[in-house]
CSV table of C-alpha atoms in Angstrom, one decimal:
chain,number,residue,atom,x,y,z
A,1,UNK,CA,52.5,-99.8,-12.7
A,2,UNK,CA,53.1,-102.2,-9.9
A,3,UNK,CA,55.1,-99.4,-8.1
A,4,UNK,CA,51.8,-97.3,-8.5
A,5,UNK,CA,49.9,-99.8,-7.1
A,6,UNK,CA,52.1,-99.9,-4.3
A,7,UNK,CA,52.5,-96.3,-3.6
A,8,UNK,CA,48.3,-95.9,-3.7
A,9,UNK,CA,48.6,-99.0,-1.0
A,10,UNK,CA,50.6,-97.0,1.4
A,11,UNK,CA,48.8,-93.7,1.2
A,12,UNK,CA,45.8,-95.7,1.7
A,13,UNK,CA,47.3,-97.5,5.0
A,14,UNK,CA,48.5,-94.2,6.1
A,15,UNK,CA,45.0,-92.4,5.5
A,16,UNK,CA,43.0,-95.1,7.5
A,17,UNK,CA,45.8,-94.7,10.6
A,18,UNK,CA,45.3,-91.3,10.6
A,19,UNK,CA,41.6,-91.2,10.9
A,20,UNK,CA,42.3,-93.9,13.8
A,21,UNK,CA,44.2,-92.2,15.2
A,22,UNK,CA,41.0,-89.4,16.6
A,23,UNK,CA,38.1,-89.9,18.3
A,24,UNK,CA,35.7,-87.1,18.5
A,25,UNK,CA,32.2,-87.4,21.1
A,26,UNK,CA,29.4,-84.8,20.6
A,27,UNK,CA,27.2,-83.5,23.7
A,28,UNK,CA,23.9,-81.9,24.2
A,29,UNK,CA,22.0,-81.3,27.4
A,30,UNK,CA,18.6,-81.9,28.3
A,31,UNK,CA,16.4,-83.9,25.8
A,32,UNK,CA,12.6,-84.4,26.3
A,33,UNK,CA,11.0,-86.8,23.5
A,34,UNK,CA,7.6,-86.2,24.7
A,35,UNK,CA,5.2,-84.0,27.2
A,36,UNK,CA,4.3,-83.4,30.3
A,37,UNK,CA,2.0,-85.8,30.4
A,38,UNK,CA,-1.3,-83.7,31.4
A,39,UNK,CA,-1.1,-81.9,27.5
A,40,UNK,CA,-0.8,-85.5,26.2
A,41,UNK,CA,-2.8,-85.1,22.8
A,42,UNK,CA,-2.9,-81.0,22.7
A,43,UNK,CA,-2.3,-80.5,19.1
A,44,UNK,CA,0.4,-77.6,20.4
A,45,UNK,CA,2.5,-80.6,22.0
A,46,UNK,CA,5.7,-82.2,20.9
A,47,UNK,CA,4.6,-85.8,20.6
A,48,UNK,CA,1.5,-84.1,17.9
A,49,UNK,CA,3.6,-82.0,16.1
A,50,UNK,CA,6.4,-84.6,15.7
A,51,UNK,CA,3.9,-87.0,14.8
A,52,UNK,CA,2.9,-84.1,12.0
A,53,UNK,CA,6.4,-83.6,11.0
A,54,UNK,CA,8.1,-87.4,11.1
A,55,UNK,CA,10.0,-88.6,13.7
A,56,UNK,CA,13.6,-87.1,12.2
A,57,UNK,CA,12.5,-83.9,12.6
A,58,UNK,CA,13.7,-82.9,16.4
A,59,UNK,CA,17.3,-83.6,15.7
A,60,UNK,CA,17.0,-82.9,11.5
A,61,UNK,CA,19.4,-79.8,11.5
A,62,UNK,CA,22.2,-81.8,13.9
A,63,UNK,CA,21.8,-85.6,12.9
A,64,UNK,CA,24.5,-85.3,9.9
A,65,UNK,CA,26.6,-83.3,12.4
A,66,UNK,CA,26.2,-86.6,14.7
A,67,UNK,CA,26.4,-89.3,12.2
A,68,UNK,CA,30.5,-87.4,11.4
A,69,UNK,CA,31.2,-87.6,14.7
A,70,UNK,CA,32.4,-91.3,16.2
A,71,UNK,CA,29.9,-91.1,19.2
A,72,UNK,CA,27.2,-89.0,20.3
A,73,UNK,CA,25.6,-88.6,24.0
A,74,UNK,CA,22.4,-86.7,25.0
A,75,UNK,CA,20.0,-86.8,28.6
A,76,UNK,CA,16.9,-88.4,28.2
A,77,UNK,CA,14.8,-86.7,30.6
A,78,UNK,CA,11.4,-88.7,30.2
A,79,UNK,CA,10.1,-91.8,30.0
A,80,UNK,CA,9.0,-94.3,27.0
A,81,UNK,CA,6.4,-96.3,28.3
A,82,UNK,CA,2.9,-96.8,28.0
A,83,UNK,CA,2.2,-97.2,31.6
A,84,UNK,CA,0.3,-94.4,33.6
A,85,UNK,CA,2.2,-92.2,36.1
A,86,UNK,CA,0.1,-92.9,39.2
A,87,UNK,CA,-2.5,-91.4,41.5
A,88,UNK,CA,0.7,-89.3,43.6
A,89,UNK,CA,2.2,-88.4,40.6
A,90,UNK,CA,4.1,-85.1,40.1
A,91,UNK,CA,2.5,-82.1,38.2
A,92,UNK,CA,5.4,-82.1,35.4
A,93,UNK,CA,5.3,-85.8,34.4
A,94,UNK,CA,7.3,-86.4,31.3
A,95,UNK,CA,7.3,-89.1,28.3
A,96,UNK,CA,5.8,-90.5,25.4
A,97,UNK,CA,5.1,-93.9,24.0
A,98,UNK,CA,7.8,-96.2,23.0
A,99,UNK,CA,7.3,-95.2,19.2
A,100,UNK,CA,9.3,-92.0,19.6
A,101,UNK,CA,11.9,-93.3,21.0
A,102,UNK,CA,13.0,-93.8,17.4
A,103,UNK,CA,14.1,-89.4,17.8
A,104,UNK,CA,17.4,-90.6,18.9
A,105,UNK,CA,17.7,-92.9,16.5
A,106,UNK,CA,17.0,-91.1,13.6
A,107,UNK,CA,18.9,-88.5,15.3
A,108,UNK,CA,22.1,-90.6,15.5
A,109,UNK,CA,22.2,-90.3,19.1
A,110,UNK,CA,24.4,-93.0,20.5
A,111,UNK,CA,24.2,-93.0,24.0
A,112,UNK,CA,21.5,-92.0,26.7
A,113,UNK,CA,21.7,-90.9,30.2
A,114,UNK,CA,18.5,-91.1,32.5
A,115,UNK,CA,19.7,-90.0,36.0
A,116,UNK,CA,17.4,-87.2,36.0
A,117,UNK,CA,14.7,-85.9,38.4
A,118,UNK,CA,12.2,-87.0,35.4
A,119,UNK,CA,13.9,-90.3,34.8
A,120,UNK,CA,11.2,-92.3,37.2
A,121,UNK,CA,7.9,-89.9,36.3
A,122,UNK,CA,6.0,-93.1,35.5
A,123,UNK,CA,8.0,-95.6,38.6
A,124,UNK,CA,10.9,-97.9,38.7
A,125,UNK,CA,9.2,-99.8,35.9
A,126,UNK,CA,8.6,-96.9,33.9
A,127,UNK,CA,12.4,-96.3,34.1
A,128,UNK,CA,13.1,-99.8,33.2
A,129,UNK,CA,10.6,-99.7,29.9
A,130,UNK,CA,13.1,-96.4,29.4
A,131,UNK,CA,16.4,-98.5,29.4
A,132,UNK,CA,14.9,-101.7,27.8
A,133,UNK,CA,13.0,-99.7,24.5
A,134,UNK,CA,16.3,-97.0,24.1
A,135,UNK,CA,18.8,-100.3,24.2
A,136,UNK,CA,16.5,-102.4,21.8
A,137,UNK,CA,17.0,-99.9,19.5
A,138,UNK,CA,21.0,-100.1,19.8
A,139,UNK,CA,20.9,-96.9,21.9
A,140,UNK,CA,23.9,-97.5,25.1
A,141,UNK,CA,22.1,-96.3,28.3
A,142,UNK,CA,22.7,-95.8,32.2
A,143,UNK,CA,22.2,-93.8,35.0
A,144,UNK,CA,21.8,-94.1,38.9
A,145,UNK,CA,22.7,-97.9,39.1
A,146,UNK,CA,23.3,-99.0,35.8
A,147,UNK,CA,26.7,-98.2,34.1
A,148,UNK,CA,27.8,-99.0,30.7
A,149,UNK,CA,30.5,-98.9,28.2
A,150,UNK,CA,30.6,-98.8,24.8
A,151,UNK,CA,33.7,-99.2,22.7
A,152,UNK,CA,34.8,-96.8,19.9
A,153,UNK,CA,37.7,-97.1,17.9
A,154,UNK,CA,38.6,-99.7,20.3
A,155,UNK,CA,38.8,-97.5,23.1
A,156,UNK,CA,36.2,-98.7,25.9
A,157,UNK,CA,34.3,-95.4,27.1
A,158,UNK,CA,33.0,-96.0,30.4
A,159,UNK,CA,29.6,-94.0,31.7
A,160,UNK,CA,28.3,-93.1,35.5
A,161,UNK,CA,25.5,-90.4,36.3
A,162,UNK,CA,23.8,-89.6,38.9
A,163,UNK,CA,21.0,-86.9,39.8
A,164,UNK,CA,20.8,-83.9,42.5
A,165,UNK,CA,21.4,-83.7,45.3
A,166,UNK,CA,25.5,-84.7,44.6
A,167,UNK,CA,26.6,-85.6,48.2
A,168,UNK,CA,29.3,-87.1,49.7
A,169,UNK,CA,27.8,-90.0,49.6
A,170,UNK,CA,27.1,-89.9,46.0
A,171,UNK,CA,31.1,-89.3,45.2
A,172,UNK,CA,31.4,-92.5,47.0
A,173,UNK,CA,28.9,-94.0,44.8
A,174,UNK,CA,30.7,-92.2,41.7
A,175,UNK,CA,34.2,-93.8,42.9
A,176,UNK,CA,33.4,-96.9,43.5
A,177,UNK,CA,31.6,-96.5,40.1
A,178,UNK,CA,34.6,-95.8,38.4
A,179,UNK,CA,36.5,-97.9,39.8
A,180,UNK,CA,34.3,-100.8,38.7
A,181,UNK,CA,34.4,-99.6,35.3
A,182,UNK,CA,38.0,-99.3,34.6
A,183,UNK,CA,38.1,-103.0,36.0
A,184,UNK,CA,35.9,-104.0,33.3
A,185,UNK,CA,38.0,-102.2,30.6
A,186,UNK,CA,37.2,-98.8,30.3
A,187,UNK,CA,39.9,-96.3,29.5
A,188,UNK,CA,38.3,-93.1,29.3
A,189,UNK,CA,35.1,-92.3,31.9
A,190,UNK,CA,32.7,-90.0,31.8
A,191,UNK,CA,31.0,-89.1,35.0
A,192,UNK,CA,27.2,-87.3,34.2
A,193,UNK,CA,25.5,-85.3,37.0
A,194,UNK,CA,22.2,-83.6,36.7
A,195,UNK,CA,22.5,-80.8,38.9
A,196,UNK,CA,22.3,-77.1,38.9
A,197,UNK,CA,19.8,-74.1,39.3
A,198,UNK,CA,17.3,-74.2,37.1
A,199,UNK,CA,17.6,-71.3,34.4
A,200,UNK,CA,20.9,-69.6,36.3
A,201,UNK,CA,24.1,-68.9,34.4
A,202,UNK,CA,25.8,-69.6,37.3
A,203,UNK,CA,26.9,-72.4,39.1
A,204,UNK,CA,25.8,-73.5,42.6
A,205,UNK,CA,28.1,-74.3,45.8
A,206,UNK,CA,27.2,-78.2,44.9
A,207,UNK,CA,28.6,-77.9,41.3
A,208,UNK,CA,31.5,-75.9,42.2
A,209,UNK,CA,32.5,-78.3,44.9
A,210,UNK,CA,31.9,-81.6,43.4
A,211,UNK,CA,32.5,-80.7,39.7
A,212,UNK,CA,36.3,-81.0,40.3
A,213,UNK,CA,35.8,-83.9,42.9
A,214,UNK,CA,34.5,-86.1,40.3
A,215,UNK,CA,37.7,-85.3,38.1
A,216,UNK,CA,40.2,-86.2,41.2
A,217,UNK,CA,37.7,-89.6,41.4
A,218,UNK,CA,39.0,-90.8,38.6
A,219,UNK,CA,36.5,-89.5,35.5
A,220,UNK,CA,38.1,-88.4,32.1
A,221,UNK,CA,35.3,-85.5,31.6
A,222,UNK,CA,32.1,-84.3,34.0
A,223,UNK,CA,28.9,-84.0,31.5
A,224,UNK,CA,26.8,-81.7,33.7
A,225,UNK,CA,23.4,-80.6,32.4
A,226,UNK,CA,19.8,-79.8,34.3
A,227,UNK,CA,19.7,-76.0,34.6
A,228,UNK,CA,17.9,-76.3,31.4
A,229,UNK,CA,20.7,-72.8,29.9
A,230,UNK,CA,24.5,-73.0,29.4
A,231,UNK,CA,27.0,-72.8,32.4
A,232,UNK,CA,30.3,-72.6,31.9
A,233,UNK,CA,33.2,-74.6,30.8
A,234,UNK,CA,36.3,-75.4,32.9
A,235,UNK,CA,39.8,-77.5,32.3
A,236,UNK,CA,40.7,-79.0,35.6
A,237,UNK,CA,44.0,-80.9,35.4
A,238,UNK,CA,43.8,-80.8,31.6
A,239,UNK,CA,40.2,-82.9,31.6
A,240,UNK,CA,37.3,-80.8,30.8
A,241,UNK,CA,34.1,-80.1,32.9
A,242,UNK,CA,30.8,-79.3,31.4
A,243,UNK,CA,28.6,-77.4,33.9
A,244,UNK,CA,25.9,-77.2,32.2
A,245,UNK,CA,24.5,-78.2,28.9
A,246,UNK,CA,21.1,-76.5,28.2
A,247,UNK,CA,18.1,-78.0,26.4
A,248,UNK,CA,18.3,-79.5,23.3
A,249,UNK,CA,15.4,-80.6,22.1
A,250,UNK,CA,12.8,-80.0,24.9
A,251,UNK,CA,9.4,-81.1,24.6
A,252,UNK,CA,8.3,-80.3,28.2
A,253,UNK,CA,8.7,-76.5,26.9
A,254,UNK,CA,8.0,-74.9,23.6
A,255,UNK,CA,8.8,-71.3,24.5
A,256,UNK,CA,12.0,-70.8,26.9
A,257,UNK,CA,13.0,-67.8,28.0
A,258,UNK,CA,16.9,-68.5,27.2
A,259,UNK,CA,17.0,-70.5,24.1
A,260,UNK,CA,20.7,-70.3,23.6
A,261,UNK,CA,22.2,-74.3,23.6
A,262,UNK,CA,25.1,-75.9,21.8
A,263,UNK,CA,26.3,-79.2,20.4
A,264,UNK,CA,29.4,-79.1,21.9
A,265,UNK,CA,32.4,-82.2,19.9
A,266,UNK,CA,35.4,-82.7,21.6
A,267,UNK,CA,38.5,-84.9,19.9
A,268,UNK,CA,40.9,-86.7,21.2
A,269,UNK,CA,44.2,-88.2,20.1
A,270,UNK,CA,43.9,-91.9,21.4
A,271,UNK,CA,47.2,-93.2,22.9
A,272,UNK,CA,48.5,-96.3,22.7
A,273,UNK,CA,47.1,-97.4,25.8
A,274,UNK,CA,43.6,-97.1,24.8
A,275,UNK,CA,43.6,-93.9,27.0
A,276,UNK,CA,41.9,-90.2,25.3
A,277,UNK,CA,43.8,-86.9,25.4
A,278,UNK,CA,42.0,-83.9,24.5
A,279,UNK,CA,42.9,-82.3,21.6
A,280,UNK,CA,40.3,-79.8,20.2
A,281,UNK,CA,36.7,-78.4,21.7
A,282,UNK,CA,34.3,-77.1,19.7
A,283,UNK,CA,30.9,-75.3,20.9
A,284,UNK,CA,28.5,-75.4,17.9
A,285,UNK,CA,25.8,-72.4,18.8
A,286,UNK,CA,21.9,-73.5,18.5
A,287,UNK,CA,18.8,-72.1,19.4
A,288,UNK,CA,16.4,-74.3,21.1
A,289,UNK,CA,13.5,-74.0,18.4
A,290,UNK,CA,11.9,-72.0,15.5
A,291,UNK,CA,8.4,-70.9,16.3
A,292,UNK,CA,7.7,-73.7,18.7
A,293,UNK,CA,8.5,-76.4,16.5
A,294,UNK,CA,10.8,-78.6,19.3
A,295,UNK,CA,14.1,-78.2,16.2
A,296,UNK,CA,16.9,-76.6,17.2
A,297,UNK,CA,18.5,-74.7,14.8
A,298,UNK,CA,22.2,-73.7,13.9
A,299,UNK,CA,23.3,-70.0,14.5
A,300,UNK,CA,24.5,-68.2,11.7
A,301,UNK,CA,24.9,-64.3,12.7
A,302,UNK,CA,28.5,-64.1,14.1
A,303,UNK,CA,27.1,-61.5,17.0
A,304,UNK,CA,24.7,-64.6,17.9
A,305,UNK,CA,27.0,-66.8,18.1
A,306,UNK,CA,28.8,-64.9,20.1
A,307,UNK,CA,26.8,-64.1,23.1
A,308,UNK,CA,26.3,-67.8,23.4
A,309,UNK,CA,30.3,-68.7,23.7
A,310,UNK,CA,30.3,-65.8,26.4
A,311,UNK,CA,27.5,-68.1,28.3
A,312,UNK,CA,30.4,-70.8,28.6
A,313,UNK,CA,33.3,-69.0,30.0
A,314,UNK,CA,33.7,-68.2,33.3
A,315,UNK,CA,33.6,-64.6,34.3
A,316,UNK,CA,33.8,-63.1,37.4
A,317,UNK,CA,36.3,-63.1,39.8
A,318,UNK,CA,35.1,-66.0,42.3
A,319,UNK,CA,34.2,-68.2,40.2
A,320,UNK,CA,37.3,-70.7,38.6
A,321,UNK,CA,39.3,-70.1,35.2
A,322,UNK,CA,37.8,-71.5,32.5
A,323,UNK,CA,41.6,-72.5,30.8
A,324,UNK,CA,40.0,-71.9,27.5
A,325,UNK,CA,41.6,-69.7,24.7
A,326,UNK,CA,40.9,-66.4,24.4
A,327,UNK,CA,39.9,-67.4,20.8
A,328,UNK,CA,37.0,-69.4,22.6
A,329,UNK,CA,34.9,-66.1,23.1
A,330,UNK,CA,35.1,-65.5,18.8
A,331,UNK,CA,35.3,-68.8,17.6
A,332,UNK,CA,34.0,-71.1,20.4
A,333,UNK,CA,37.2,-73.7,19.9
């Protein structure tokens, strides 16, 4: 018995090292938990319909897939805040009160980027209501000057993002970034940039040239999103680029024309060292909504699925190689 006992000891201590020993970070694109702030009240709207449908509801067909996974990040393009945009305010002005910023939450979204061309719709202080409600609720943020890192596992991931245009300057900013970070701790960085042309496949010169830049900077992984449909994947010196990430949840518009996204989870082995190495990438196929509703779904249909992994390999002769699989373009890992 006491050699049982023993035995059931060691497979336990051997199950929990294993499960230690991975560390597995879920992505989506663009999310807007609100309007544009003219339709506020239109019973069509997201923050209506949401309020109709409870507050899970956005992320209801993803959250268990997020609460599995050991951390989850998404772009929070909007504002919570309760303030008014201004007299010189743009046309698209995006956000919603405070109260909905519980969608992440309930969502299991752990971490929130805002260095977006909608992150300051309502002003500096509208971006600081942003940061102060998301963190409150135990939601990691940053973006533009404000880094964070959040530790997992007891690895110490480090985050930077900044919005278009990515200069010169901006990899500077990105460096020095990084460099602060992995002072502080941080083992593994992520380096966000909200960039692109909006609704093309492709990427632009300013992705193509500073994608890779950011990589030779010092980040473990370039979370790219803005162009609002998927853009391709890339492995540059065996750390993986993200283009684009399309819409996720987007309540600044109900009907798309491309409503192909993905929740794409990537694990790592963690080293000794605190350091991540990649191990597996998967691309989980969505659509952006059902009939309007603001919830993506999962795909099913095989032929669905894939003509949205085709969307994320690199394809024509100019452009890089992706260094994914062939198996990618059938089974999306």
């Amino acid at each position: 018995m006491k050699k049982l006992i023993v035995l059931l000891c060691l497979l336990l201590t051997l199950c929990t090292v294993a499960s230690a020993d991975t560390l597995t970070i879920s992505m989506v694109g663009d999310c807007t938990v609100g309007e544009q702030y003219c339709y506020r009240g239109y019973q069509s709207g997201f923050c209506y319909k949401i309020s109709q449908r409870g507050l899970d509801y956005p992320f209801s067909l993803a959250a268990d897939l997020f609460a599995a996974d050991d951390l989850t990040l998404a772009n929070c393009e909007g504002a919570f805040t309760t303030r008014y945009p201004g007299k010189n305010a743009k046309a698209m002005t995006l956000g919603a009160s405070p109260d909905f910023a519980q969608v992440f939450v309930l969502g299991n979204v752990d971490v929130c980027n805002t260095a977006n061309n909608h992150g300051r719709d309502f002003g500096a202080k509208g971006l600081e209501d942003t940061h102060a409600t998301l963190n409150a609720l135990g939601i990691t943020t940053f973006g533009e000057d404000i880094t964070a890192i959040r530790e997992v596992k007891g690895v110490k991931i480090g985050f930077v993002g900044y919005t278009y245009p990515i200069t010169d300057q901006k990899l500077n900013w990105y460096k020095k970034a990084i460099e602060q970070l992995r002072a502080d701790g941080a083992t593994f960085v992520i380096a966000s940039a909200h960039w692109g042309k909006e609704e093309s496949h492709a990427i632009n010169l300013q992705q193509r040239t500073y994608a890779p830049k950011l990589i030779d900077a010092g980040a473990d992984m370039v979370y790219g999103h803005g162009a609002h449909v998927l853009q391709p994947i890339q492995i540059y010196k065996g750390k993986l680029i993200f283009y684009g990430l399309a819409n996720f949840t987007f309540g600044a518009n109900s009907a798309p024309k491309d409503d192909d996204t993905v929740v794409v989870q990537v694990t790592f082995d963690i080293q000794e060292d605190g350091t991540l190495t990649p191990a597996e990438l998967n691309a989980i196929p969505y659509k952006m909504h059902m009939k309007k509703d603001f919830r993506p779904w999962p795909l099913e249909d095989q032929e669905a699925k894939e003509k949205v992994w085709k969307k994320l390999v690199f394809t024509k002769k100019r452009d890089p190689d992706s260094g994914l699989p062939d198996s990618f373009l059938t089974t999306g890992y």
